[in-house]
Amino acid sequence: MSDPPAKKPCLGGTKDPSVKIPEVPKGRLILTHIGTLATGDETLGDIDDAAIVIKENVIEWVGETKKLPKELADAADRGTRDCSHILIATAGFINTHHHFYQTITRGVAPANELFGWLTTLYGIWQCMTPSQLKAACQATACELILSGCTLASDHAYVWPNGCRLDDEIAAVLDTGLRFHPVRGSMSLGKSQGGLPPDECVEKEDEIMVECRRLIETYHDTSKFSMLRIALGPCSPFSVTKELMLKSARLAREYEKVLLHTHLAENTNDIDFSLSKYGERPNEFIASVEWDRSDCWFAHGVQLNDADLKVFAERQCGVAHCPSSNLRLASGIAPIRKLLDSNVPVGLACDGSASNDHSNLLSEGRLAMMISRVRDFRQATNEKGTNAVPGDPTALSPKQALYLATVGGARCLNREDELGKVAPGYAADIVGWSDHGDSSTALSLVGCAQDPLSGLLVTSPASVTFSIINGDPVVWDGKFIKVSLAEVIANAKKASKDLLATAGYTQRATN
């Protein structure tokens, strides 16, 4: 048997001059006197009165401020920042599934399950223009950053009126966010037995040409890369098996090009697959060569034990989307079982119109809460009263933080470089202050005795600082690279124009 062909490396970052990759900062930046630093590293643990030395875009040293080596302290040519107002700092959060463009269609069809919700929204999204896409995506990126996110994966799969992934990449990178977009697609329209209207689908040959172009233009396999591309046929009910298979084989021609799709989101999703293919999720992904460790799937709400066994054996990842799963009445994913089986599990916001926010810290809080009641059931004991409560230990604050950091890094196959505040890892660090008169400080009142638990159970609205790839993107609660007022104004106009074009009128009773 001959050896498989060598995979093609992609180290150029971007070949499009209109898209600017954030530059790596030069020199050392030092943070001192952080109240508590939750490193996410088993050896380092949590450090009180912590200091971090950042050299360019990499963490060089971590420890107690009083133990900061003098030779490093003297070499802080980018300055030393006193963080004594910071109650808690952590590694930046990793959002493993989203639909950025949906931010400008929030609050639509608020009382629908998945298929009904999608049917309503498809008719609006098909009217979207490139400028509206850019405005939506930049607003989403800013909201994510303020919630502690430093790396996001976005699954974009609707491409009307000349919209391209290039537009989104440029808009997001301008905010400073580390980005892992998924070039999504739909090819199975309603006339062919799929869910989306025929106006929203693409021809499969054209999809494959566009996917290859995007990989060769933007995908950067270098360590600490700010931009990587993944491929993501939308779902089993919106694409053909042939497209799933072609996408898998194209991705594997290149280094570190991953695969992503929706799977087992609700019972309708399962029923469709059983009816059309006669397959459970584990059988479906095996049939299209997606049962590999280079694949991660959104939701997994309706995975059964047979599905979980395959996910554990093949190390397929799961993006847990608690708010969206509750909003659309899809159910609660078996996160405790997945974690106990060593399946890579990350945290995700999912669509800004099925959530309807982009706050990853809030997702961590909700993941912790709903895991505790997932297996709650009404039962009758010998006295005839209801019993069998949930489990308050099902997911701890520390485990919720793991989902948002290390778990997400595992899903994206980047656990050796992201998700921890430790030497040799990317300098993606976020912090929250309990000083001053901000809403963040107000949320953290009473949390000083256990800052990490306090962070997860209170979920303050905004970070005080966010450092991404060694570069401060937010400081003292303010954006450095973009004007938030302009971002908001642009997104509001885009939303108003899009809904008007689509002829959609919101009704309070929906």
Short mmCIF file of C-alpha atoms in Angstrom, two decimals:
data_model
loop_
_atom_site.label_atom_id
_atom_site.label_comp_id
_atom_site.label_asym_id
_atom_site.label_seq_id
_atom_site.Cartn_x
_atom_site.Cartn_y
_atom_site.Cartn_z
CA MET A 1 0.00 0.00 0.00
CA SER A 2 1.37 3.42 -0.96
CA ASP A 3 1.70 6.23 1.55
CA PRO A 4 -1.11 8.81 1.56
CA PRO A 5 -0.26 12.06 -0.22
CA ALA A 6 1.37 14.73 1.94
CA LYS A 7 -0.99 17.38 3.21
CA LYS A 8 -0.55 20.88 1.85
CA PRO A 9 0.71 23.42 4.39
CA CYS A 10 -0.85 26.90 4.40
CA LEU A 11 1.36 29.39 6.17
CA GLY A 12 0.64 32.60 4.30
CA GLY A 13 -2.19 33.88 6.47
CA THR A 14 -3.99 35.94 3.84
CA LYS A 15 -3.35 36.66 0.20
CA ASP A 16 -6.06 39.33 0.11
CA PRO A 17 -4.50 42.77 0.72
CA SER A 18 -7.84 44.19 1.90
CA VAL A 19 -7.85 41.79 4.88
CA LYS A 20 -5.38 42.78 7.57
CA ILE A 21 -4.14 40.19 10.06
CA PRO A 22 -3.40 41.88 13.42
CA GLU A 23 0.34 42.28 13.82
CA VAL A 24 2.23 40.55 16.62
CA PRO A 25 3.28 43.20 19.16
CA LYS A 26 6.98 43.59 19.89
CA GLY A 27 8.62 43.48 23.28
CA ARG A 28 7.43 42.56 26.78
CA LEU A 29 4.24 43.55 28.58
CA ILE A 30 3.86 42.72 32.28
CA LEU A 31 0.68 42.54 34.35
CA THR A 32 1.09 42.61 38.14
CA HIS A 33 -1.01 42.26 41.29
CA ILE A 34 -3.94 40.41 39.72
CA GLY A 35 -6.24 39.45 42.59
CA THR A 36 -6.68 35.80 41.53
CA LEU A 37 -5.44 34.23 38.33
CA ALA A 38 -7.21 31.02 37.30
CA THR A 39 -4.53 29.59 35.03
CA GLY A 40 -6.38 26.47 33.89
CA ASP A 41 -3.09 24.63 34.28
CA GLU A 42 -3.06 21.69 36.70
CA THR A 43 0.47 22.39 37.88
CA LEU A 44 0.16 26.16 38.33
CA GLY A 45 -3.40 26.10 39.72
CA ASP A 46 -4.95 29.36 40.88
CA ILE A 47 -2.51 32.12 41.89
CA ASP A 48 -3.31 35.03 44.21
CA ASP A 49 -1.59 38.41 43.69
CA ALA A 50 -0.42 37.10 40.34
CA ALA A 51 1.86 38.47 37.66
CA ILE A 52 2.09 37.56 33.98
CA VAL A 53 4.98 38.30 31.63
CA ILE A 54 4.02 38.48 27.95
CA LYS A 55 6.76 38.42 25.34
CA GLU A 56 5.33 39.47 22.00
CA ASN A 57 2.26 37.20 21.69
CA VAL A 58 3.31 34.40 24.05
CA ILE A 59 3.14 34.00 27.83
CA GLU A 60 6.73 33.87 29.11
CA TRP A 61 6.28 33.68 32.88
CA VAL A 62 3.45 33.28 35.40
CA GLY A 63 3.60 33.39 39.19
CA GLU A 64 3.12 35.49 42.32
CA THR A 65 4.00 39.14 41.82
CA LYS A 66 6.54 39.04 44.64
CA LYS A 67 8.38 36.26 42.81
CA LEU A 68 8.65 38.11 39.49
CA PRO A 69 12.31 37.81 38.40
CA LYS A 70 14.07 41.18 38.39
CA GLU A 71 15.58 40.60 34.96
CA LEU A 72 12.10 40.20 33.50
CA ALA A 73 10.66 43.13 35.45
CA ASP A 74 13.43 45.34 34.10
CA ALA A 75 12.75 44.20 30.52
CA ALA A 76 9.15 45.40 30.28
CA ASP A 77 9.69 47.63 27.26
CA ARG A 78 5.91 47.69 26.62
CA GLY A 79 5.26 48.68 30.19
CA THR A 80 4.08 47.18 33.46
CA ARG A 81 0.37 47.48 34.22
CA ASP A 82 -0.85 47.40 37.80
CA CYS A 83 -3.90 45.11 37.92
CA SER A 84 -4.65 45.38 41.63
CA HIS A 85 -8.21 46.37 40.69
CA ILE A 86 -8.71 43.03 38.89
CA LEU A 87 -10.55 40.52 41.08
CA ILE A 88 -10.19 37.57 38.71
CA ALA A 89 -8.37 36.84 35.44
CA THR A 90 -8.49 33.73 33.27
CA ALA A 91 -7.45 32.44 29.90
CA GLY A 92 -9.53 33.91 27.09
CA PHE A 93 -12.70 32.02 26.28
CA ILE A 94 -13.14 30.00 23.10
CA ASN A 95 -16.51 30.08 21.33
CA THR A 96 -16.85 26.87 19.33
CA HIS A 97 -20.07 27.56 17.38
CA HIS A 98 -21.90 30.66 16.29
CA HIS A 99 -23.74 32.36 13.42
CA PHE A 100 -22.47 35.94 13.51
CA TYR A 101 -24.77 37.33 10.81
CA GLN A 102 -27.85 36.51 12.90
CA THR A 103 -27.22 39.40 15.31
CA ILE A 104 -29.31 41.71 13.13
CA THR A 105 -32.33 39.36 13.25
CA ARG A 106 -32.69 38.89 17.00
CA GLY A 107 -36.03 38.33 18.65
CA VAL A 108 -37.61 36.87 15.52
CA ALA A 109 -39.92 33.84 15.87
CA PRO A 110 -39.34 33.66 19.63
CA ALA A 111 -41.85 30.83 20.23
CA ASN A 112 -40.74 28.27 17.64
CA GLU A 113 -38.78 25.05 17.68
CA LEU A 114 -35.79 24.64 15.35
CA PHE A 115 -37.45 23.80 12.03
CA GLY A 116 -40.21 26.40 12.40
CA TRP A 117 -37.71 29.03 13.49
CA LEU A 118 -35.44 28.30 10.52
CA THR A 119 -38.32 28.41 8.05
CA THR A 120 -39.19 31.92 9.24
CA LEU A 121 -35.62 33.21 9.22
CA TYR A 122 -34.54 31.81 5.85
CA GLY A 123 -36.91 34.25 4.15
CA ILE A 124 -35.21 37.17 5.90
CA TRP A 125 -31.61 36.06 5.56
CA GLN A 126 -31.90 35.61 1.80
CA CYS A 127 -32.29 39.42 1.55
CA MET A 128 -28.99 40.16 3.35
CA THR A 129 -26.34 42.29 1.60
CA PRO A 130 -22.53 42.27 2.03
CA SER A 131 -22.57 45.55 4.00
CA GLN A 132 -25.23 44.18 6.35
CA LEU A 133 -23.19 41.00 6.83
CA LYS A 134 -20.12 43.04 7.78
CA ALA A 135 -22.05 45.19 10.25
CA ALA A 136 -23.64 42.16 11.90
CA CYS A 137 -20.39 40.25 12.21
CA GLN A 138 -18.46 43.15 13.69
CA ALA A 139 -21.16 43.73 16.30
CA THR A 140 -21.13 40.05 17.21
CA ALA A 141 -17.35 40.02 17.54
CA CYS A 142 -17.44 43.01 19.90
CA GLU A 143 -20.14 41.47 22.06
CA LEU A 144 -18.18 38.24 22.30
CA ILE A 145 -14.97 40.05 23.24
CA LEU A 146 -16.72 41.91 26.05
CA SER A 147 -17.95 38.56 27.42
CA GLY A 148 -14.39 37.22 27.68
CA CYS A 149 -14.10 35.54 24.29
CA THR A 150 -10.72 35.74 22.56
CA LEU A 151 -11.21 33.09 19.85
CA ALA A 152 -14.45 32.40 18.03
CA SER A 153 -15.50 29.94 15.39
CA ASP A 154 -18.37 31.11 13.23
CA HIS A 155 -20.45 28.75 11.09
CA ALA A 156 -21.64 30.92 8.20
CA TYR A 157 -23.78 29.11 5.64
CA VAL A 158 -26.10 31.64 3.92
CA TRP A 159 -24.56 33.50 0.97
CA PRO A 160 -27.11 35.76 -0.75
CA ASN A 161 -26.61 38.81 -2.94
CA GLY A 162 -22.84 38.57 -3.30
CA CYS A 163 -22.06 37.98 0.40
CA ARG A 164 -18.74 36.18 0.92
CA LEU A 165 -16.79 34.88 3.87
CA ASP A 166 -14.09 37.40 2.94
CA ASP A 167 -16.42 40.19 4.10
CA GLU A 168 -16.84 38.59 7.49
CA ILE A 169 -13.15 37.84 7.95
CA ALA A 170 -12.17 41.46 7.32
CA ALA A 171 -14.83 42.81 9.70
CA VAL A 172 -13.98 40.44 12.54
CA LEU A 173 -10.20 40.74 12.38
CA ASP A 174 -10.48 44.53 12.62
CA THR A 175 -11.81 44.07 16.18
CA GLY A 176 -8.74 42.07 17.22
CA LEU A 177 -10.59 38.78 17.78
CA ARG A 178 -8.77 35.54 16.98
CA PHE A 179 -10.93 33.88 14.31
CA HIS A 180 -11.68 30.36 13.06
CA PRO A 181 -14.53 30.78 10.54
CA VAL A 182 -16.30 27.77 9.07
CA ARG A 183 -17.26 28.08 5.41
CA GLY A 184 -20.74 26.63 5.67
CA SER A 185 -23.03 25.65 2.82
CA MET A 186 -26.47 24.33 1.95
CA SER A 187 -27.17 22.31 -1.19
CA LEU A 188 -30.36 20.40 -0.40
CA GLY A 189 -33.30 22.70 -1.06
CA LYS A 190 -36.95 22.16 -0.33
CA SER A 191 -37.67 20.78 -3.80
CA GLN A 192 -35.09 18.04 -3.16
CA GLY A 193 -36.43 17.06 0.25
CA GLY A 194 -34.34 19.45 2.32
CA LEU A 195 -35.49 22.16 4.73
CA PRO A 196 -34.14 25.44 3.28
CA PRO A 197 -35.88 27.19 0.37
CA ASP A 198 -34.23 26.61 -3.00
CA GLU A 199 -33.22 30.31 -3.08
CA CYS A 200 -30.85 29.71 -0.16
CA VAL A 201 -28.88 26.76 -1.54
CA GLU A 202 -25.77 26.59 -3.73
CA LYS A 203 -24.53 24.19 -6.36
CA GLU A 204 -22.14 21.66 -4.88
CA ASP A 205 -19.40 22.11 -7.47
CA GLU A 206 -19.39 25.85 -6.80
CA ILE A 207 -19.27 25.23 -3.05
CA MET A 208 -16.16 23.09 -3.41
CA VAL A 209 -14.40 25.65 -5.60
CA GLU A 210 -15.12 28.39 -3.07
CA CYS A 211 -13.96 26.25 -0.13
CA ARG A 212 -10.63 25.54 -1.80
CA ARG A 213 -10.17 29.23 -2.62
CA LEU A 214 -10.78 30.25 0.98
CA ILE A 215 -8.37 27.67 2.37
CA GLU A 216 -5.61 28.70 -0.01
CA THR A 217 -6.23 32.41 0.56
CA TYR A 218 -6.65 32.58 4.34
CA HIS A 219 -5.86 29.37 6.22
CA ASP A 220 -2.78 29.82 8.43
CA THR A 221 -1.43 26.68 10.11
CA SER A 222 1.33 28.43 12.05
CA LYS A 223 1.34 28.27 15.84
CA PHE A 224 -0.71 31.06 17.44
CA SER A 225 -2.37 31.73 14.08
CA MET A 226 -5.03 34.43 14.16
CA LEU A 227 -6.97 32.94 11.25
CA ARG A 228 -7.83 29.40 10.24
CA ILE A 229 -10.53 28.05 7.95
CA ALA A 230 -12.79 25.06 8.56
CA LEU A 231 -15.36 23.50 6.24
CA GLY A 232 -18.95 23.06 7.36
CA PRO A 233 -21.83 21.71 5.27
CA CYS A 234 -24.70 23.02 7.35
CA SER A 235 -26.59 19.96 8.57
CA PRO A 236 -27.89 16.53 7.54
CA PHE A 237 -31.22 18.13 6.55
CA SER A 238 -29.75 20.84 4.30
CA VAL A 239 -26.95 19.10 2.35
CA THR A 240 -26.41 15.82 0.53
CA LYS A 241 -24.20 13.03 1.76
CA GLU A 242 -22.06 13.61 -1.32
CA LEU A 243 -21.25 17.15 -0.17
CA MET A 244 -20.36 15.90 3.32
CA LEU A 245 -17.97 13.37 1.82
CA LYS A 246 -16.43 15.79 -0.69
CA SER A 247 -15.89 18.35 2.07
CA ALA A 248 -14.14 15.81 4.29
CA ARG A 249 -11.79 14.76 1.53
CA LEU A 250 -11.01 18.32 0.50
CA ALA A 251 -10.26 19.36 4.09
CA ARG A 252 -7.85 16.46 4.52
CA GLU A 253 -5.78 17.58 1.55
CA TYR A 254 -4.53 20.41 3.78
CA GLU A 255 -2.94 20.65 7.21
CA LYS A 256 -5.20 21.51 10.13
CA VAL A 257 -8.35 22.18 8.13
CA LEU A 258 -11.13 20.91 10.39
CA LEU A 259 -14.75 19.92 9.73
CA HIS A 260 -17.85 21.19 11.49
CA THR A 261 -21.63 20.79 11.24
CA HIS A 262 -24.85 20.63 13.26
CA LEU A 263 -25.81 17.23 14.60
CA ALA A 264 -28.49 15.71 16.84
CA GLU A 265 -29.86 19.13 17.76
CA ASN A 266 -33.43 18.01 18.41
CA THR A 267 -35.77 15.09 17.83
CA ASN A 268 -36.82 16.41 14.39
CA ASP A 269 -33.17 16.29 13.42
CA ILE A 270 -32.94 12.64 14.47
CA ASP A 271 -36.25 11.75 12.80
CA PHE A 272 -35.11 13.30 9.51
CA SER A 273 -31.91 11.26 9.47
CA LEU A 274 -33.70 8.05 10.39
CA SER A 275 -36.38 8.63 7.77
CA LYS A 276 -34.07 9.64 4.93
CA TYR A 277 -31.02 7.48 5.65
CA GLY A 278 -32.12 4.97 8.29
CA GLU A 279 -29.18 6.11 10.44
CA ARG A 280 -28.51 7.38 13.95
CA PRO A 281 -25.95 10.21 14.24
CA ASN A 282 -23.00 7.86 14.80
CA GLU A 283 -23.95 5.85 11.71
CA PHE A 284 -24.48 8.96 9.62
CA ILE A 285 -21.08 10.50 10.41
CA ALA A 286 -19.32 7.19 9.78
CA SER A 287 -20.95 6.91 6.35
CA VAL A 288 -19.52 10.28 5.26
CA GLU A 289 -16.07 9.92 6.91
CA TRP A 290 -16.81 12.46 9.63
CA ASP A 291 -16.14 10.12 12.56
CA ARG A 292 -12.66 11.54 13.12
CA SER A 293 -10.81 13.75 15.59
CA ASP A 294 -10.66 16.56 13.03
CA CYS A 295 -14.46 16.96 13.32
CA TRP A 296 -16.53 18.78 15.89
CA PHE A 297 -20.29 19.06 16.00
CA ALA A 298 -22.71 21.65 17.31
CA HIS A 299 -25.30 20.61 19.91
CA GLY A 300 -25.35 16.82 20.34
CA VAL A 301 -28.50 17.22 22.43
CA GLN A 302 -30.07 13.96 21.27
CA LEU A 303 -26.96 11.76 21.27
CA ASN A 304 -27.66 8.35 22.80
CA ASP A 305 -25.20 5.97 24.44
CA ALA A 306 -24.25 4.34 21.12
CA ASP A 307 -23.50 7.77 19.65
CA LEU A 308 -21.49 8.76 22.72
CA LYS A 309 -19.41 5.61 22.46
CA VAL A 310 -18.34 6.50 18.91
CA PHE A 311 -17.62 10.11 19.87
CA ALA A 312 -15.40 8.93 22.71
CA GLU A 313 -13.57 6.34 20.64
CA ARG A 314 -12.98 8.66 17.68
CA GLN A 315 -12.49 11.85 19.73
CA CYS A 316 -15.12 13.86 17.87
CA GLY A 317 -15.79 17.18 19.57
CA VAL A 318 -19.07 18.72 20.73
CA ALA A 319 -19.93 22.43 20.91
CA HIS A 320 -22.38 22.81 23.80
CA CYS A 321 -24.98 25.56 23.15
CA PRO A 322 -27.15 25.70 26.29
CA SER A 323 -29.09 28.93 25.66
CA SER A 324 -30.04 28.09 22.09
CA ASN A 325 -31.03 24.56 23.05
CA LEU A 326 -33.42 25.95 25.66
CA ARG A 327 -34.67 28.83 23.46
CA LEU A 328 -35.69 26.35 20.73
CA ALA A 329 -36.89 23.69 23.21
CA SER A 330 -34.37 21.20 21.78
CA GLY A 331 -33.37 19.72 25.13
CA ILE A 332 -30.23 19.57 27.26
CA ALA A 333 -27.07 17.94 25.94
CA PRO A 334 -25.57 15.07 28.02
CA ILE A 335 -22.51 17.09 29.00
CA ARG A 336 -21.67 15.14 32.15
CA LYS A 337 -21.66 11.87 30.19
CA LEU A 338 -19.55 13.41 27.44
CA LEU A 339 -16.97 14.74 29.88
CA ASP A 340 -16.84 11.48 31.79
CA SER A 341 -16.15 9.72 28.47
CA ASN A 342 -13.29 12.16 27.68
CA VAL A 343 -15.09 13.56 24.65
CA PRO A 344 -13.78 17.04 23.73
CA VAL A 345 -16.53 19.47 24.77
CA GLY A 346 -16.41 23.21 24.22
CA LEU A 347 -18.81 26.02 24.99
CA ALA A 348 -20.76 27.97 22.36
CA CYS A 349 -23.28 30.75 21.98
CA ASP A 350 -24.84 29.46 18.74
CA GLY A 351 -26.89 31.82 16.60
CA SER A 352 -27.40 35.36 17.73
CA ALA A 353 -31.03 34.91 16.62
CA SER A 354 -31.58 31.64 18.48
CA ASN A 355 -29.88 32.60 21.73
CA ASP A 356 -30.26 35.67 21.35
CA HIS A 357 -27.03 37.08 22.79
CA SER A 358 -23.31 36.58 22.26
CA ASN A 359 -22.18 36.32 25.87
CA LEU A 360 -19.95 33.30 26.33
CA LEU A 361 -19.57 33.81 30.08
CA SER A 362 -23.35 33.58 30.43
CA GLU A 363 -23.24 30.32 28.49
CA GLY A 364 -20.79 28.98 31.07
CA ARG A 365 -23.17 29.90 33.87
CA LEU A 366 -26.14 28.32 32.13
CA ALA A 367 -24.18 25.17 31.24
CA MET A 368 -23.37 24.77 34.92
CA MET A 369 -26.97 25.26 36.00
CA ILE A 370 -28.77 23.07 33.48
CA SER A 371 -26.32 20.19 33.88
CA ARG A 372 -27.49 19.97 37.47
CA VAL A 373 -31.10 19.33 36.48
CA ARG A 374 -30.70 17.45 33.21
CA ASP A 375 -31.44 14.11 34.82
CA PHE A 376 -34.06 15.47 37.19
CA ARG A 377 -37.19 13.36 37.01
CA GLN A 378 -40.46 13.12 38.80
CA ALA A 379 -40.75 9.86 40.72
CA THR A 380 -42.88 8.50 43.51
CA ASN A 381 -41.34 7.18 46.71
CA GLU A 382 -42.96 4.99 49.31
CA LYS A 383 -44.74 7.98 50.83
CA GLY A 384 -46.25 8.93 47.50
CA THR A 385 -44.38 12.22 47.11
CA ASN A 386 -42.26 13.39 44.21
CA ALA A 387 -38.56 12.71 44.66
CA VAL A 388 -35.25 12.19 42.79
CA PRO A 389 -33.81 15.71 42.52
CA GLY A 390 -31.04 16.89 40.24
CA ASP A 391 -27.34 16.77 41.05
CA PRO A 392 -25.80 20.05 42.31
CA THR A 393 -22.31 18.64 41.72
CA ALA A 394 -22.90 17.75 38.04
CA LEU A 395 -20.85 20.70 36.75
CA SER A 396 -18.77 22.95 38.99
CA PRO A 397 -17.64 26.54 38.24
CA LYS A 398 -14.14 25.22 37.55
CA GLN A 399 -15.53 22.66 35.08
CA ALA A 400 -17.63 25.35 33.39
CA LEU A 401 -14.47 27.43 32.96
CA TYR A 402 -12.78 24.34 31.53
CA LEU A 403 -15.50 24.09 28.86
CA ALA A 404 -14.96 27.74 27.93
CA THR A 405 -11.17 27.41 27.66
CA VAL A 406 -9.37 24.08 27.47
CA GLY A 407 -12.46 22.26 26.23
CA GLY A 408 -12.87 24.67 23.35
CA ALA A 409 -9.18 24.41 22.51
CA ARG A 410 -9.52 20.62 22.34
CA CYS A 411 -12.47 20.89 19.95
CA LEU A 412 -10.40 23.07 17.62
CA ASN A 413 -7.28 20.89 17.98
CA ARG A 414 -5.34 23.75 19.58
CA GLU A 415 -4.98 22.53 23.15
CA ASP A 416 -1.16 22.81 23.00
CA GLU A 417 -1.29 26.57 22.42
CA LEU A 418 -4.60 27.98 23.70
CA GLY A 419 -6.86 27.73 26.74
CA LYS A 420 -4.38 28.20 29.61
CA VAL A 421 -2.44 31.03 31.23
CA ALA A 422 0.88 29.22 31.29
CA PRO A 423 4.36 29.68 29.81
CA GLY A 424 4.44 28.80 26.13
CA TYR A 425 0.73 29.43 25.57
CA ALA A 426 -0.79 32.24 23.52
CA ALA A 427 -1.22 35.48 25.45
CA ASP A 428 -5.03 35.44 25.37
CA ILE A 429 -6.02 36.72 28.82
CA VAL A 430 -9.15 38.39 30.21
CA GLY A 431 -9.90 40.04 33.53
CA TRP A 432 -12.78 41.52 35.54
CA SER A 433 -12.55 44.33 38.10
CA ASP A 434 -14.61 44.69 41.26
CA HIS A 435 -13.49 48.32 41.71
CA GLY A 436 -15.21 51.53 40.66
CA ASP A 437 -18.82 52.10 39.65
CA SER A 438 -19.22 49.82 36.63
CA SER A 439 -21.92 47.17 36.25
CA THR A 440 -19.11 44.60 36.26
CA ALA A 441 -17.93 45.74 39.69
CA LEU A 442 -21.51 45.72 40.95
CA SER A 443 -22.00 42.14 39.73
CA LEU A 444 -18.91 40.99 41.62
CA VAL A 445 -19.85 42.42 45.01
CA GLY A 446 -19.50 39.67 47.60
CA CYS A 447 -17.33 37.43 45.41
CA ALA A 448 -13.89 38.16 46.89
CA GLN A 449 -13.88 35.02 49.04
CA ASP A 450 -14.10 32.79 45.93
CA PRO A 451 -13.53 34.86 42.77
CA LEU A 452 -13.73 31.98 40.28
CA SER A 453 -17.05 30.70 41.58
CA GLY A 454 -18.27 34.27 41.82
CA LEU A 455 -17.39 34.93 38.20
CA LEU A 456 -19.35 31.93 36.96
CA VAL A 457 -22.43 32.33 39.13
CA THR A 458 -22.80 36.09 38.60
CA SER A 459 -21.62 36.36 34.97
CA PRO A 460 -20.79 40.08 34.90
CA ALA A 461 -21.66 41.78 31.63
CA SER A 462 -18.26 42.95 30.44
CA VAL A 463 -14.56 42.30 30.84
CA THR A 464 -12.36 45.04 32.25
CA PHE A 465 -9.49 44.00 29.99
CA SER A 466 -8.97 41.63 27.11
CA ILE A 467 -5.57 40.78 25.71
CA ILE A 468 -5.59 38.79 22.47
CA ASN A 469 -2.40 37.50 20.87
CA GLY A 470 -0.41 39.63 23.32
CA ASP A 471 -2.18 42.84 22.32
CA PRO A 472 -4.66 44.74 24.54
CA VAL A 473 -7.97 44.85 22.67
CA VAL A 474 -10.07 46.12 25.59
CA TRP A 475 -8.63 48.10 28.52
CA ASP A 476 -10.58 49.67 31.38
CA GLY A 477 -13.70 48.36 29.68
CA LYS A 478 -13.10 50.31 26.45
CA PHE A 479 -12.33 49.02 22.97
CA ILE A 480 -9.00 50.08 21.56
CA LYS A 481 -9.18 48.99 17.92
CA VAL A 482 -12.76 49.96 16.98
CA SER A 483 -15.38 52.53 17.96
CA LEU A 484 -18.14 50.62 19.71
CA ALA A 485 -20.60 53.46 19.07
CA GLU A 486 -19.99 53.16 15.32
CA VAL A 487 -20.26 49.37 15.43
CA ILE A 488 -23.62 49.60 17.20
CA ALA A 489 -24.96 52.29 14.85
CA ASN A 490 -23.96 50.29 11.77
CA ALA A 491 -25.56 47.10 13.08
CA LYS A 492 -28.81 48.86 14.02
CA LYS A 493 -29.11 50.34 10.53
CA ALA A 494 -28.32 46.98 8.93
CA SER A 495 -31.03 45.31 10.99
CA LYS A 496 -33.64 47.93 10.17
CA ASP A 497 -32.86 47.82 6.45
CA LEU A 498 -32.78 44.02 6.25
CA LEU A 499 -36.10 43.52 8.02
CA ALA A 500 -37.71 46.20 5.87
CA THR A 501 -36.46 44.60 2.66
CA ALA A 502 -37.71 41.20 3.80
CA GLY A 503 -41.09 42.69 4.71
CA TYR A 504 -40.92 41.30 8.22
CA THR A 505 -42.94 42.99 10.97
CA GLN A 506 -42.33 41.85 14.52
CA ARG A 507 -45.42 40.97 16.49
CA ALA A 508 -45.25 40.97 20.27
CA THR A 509 -47.43 37.85 20.45
CA ASN A 510 -45.11 35.66 18.30
#
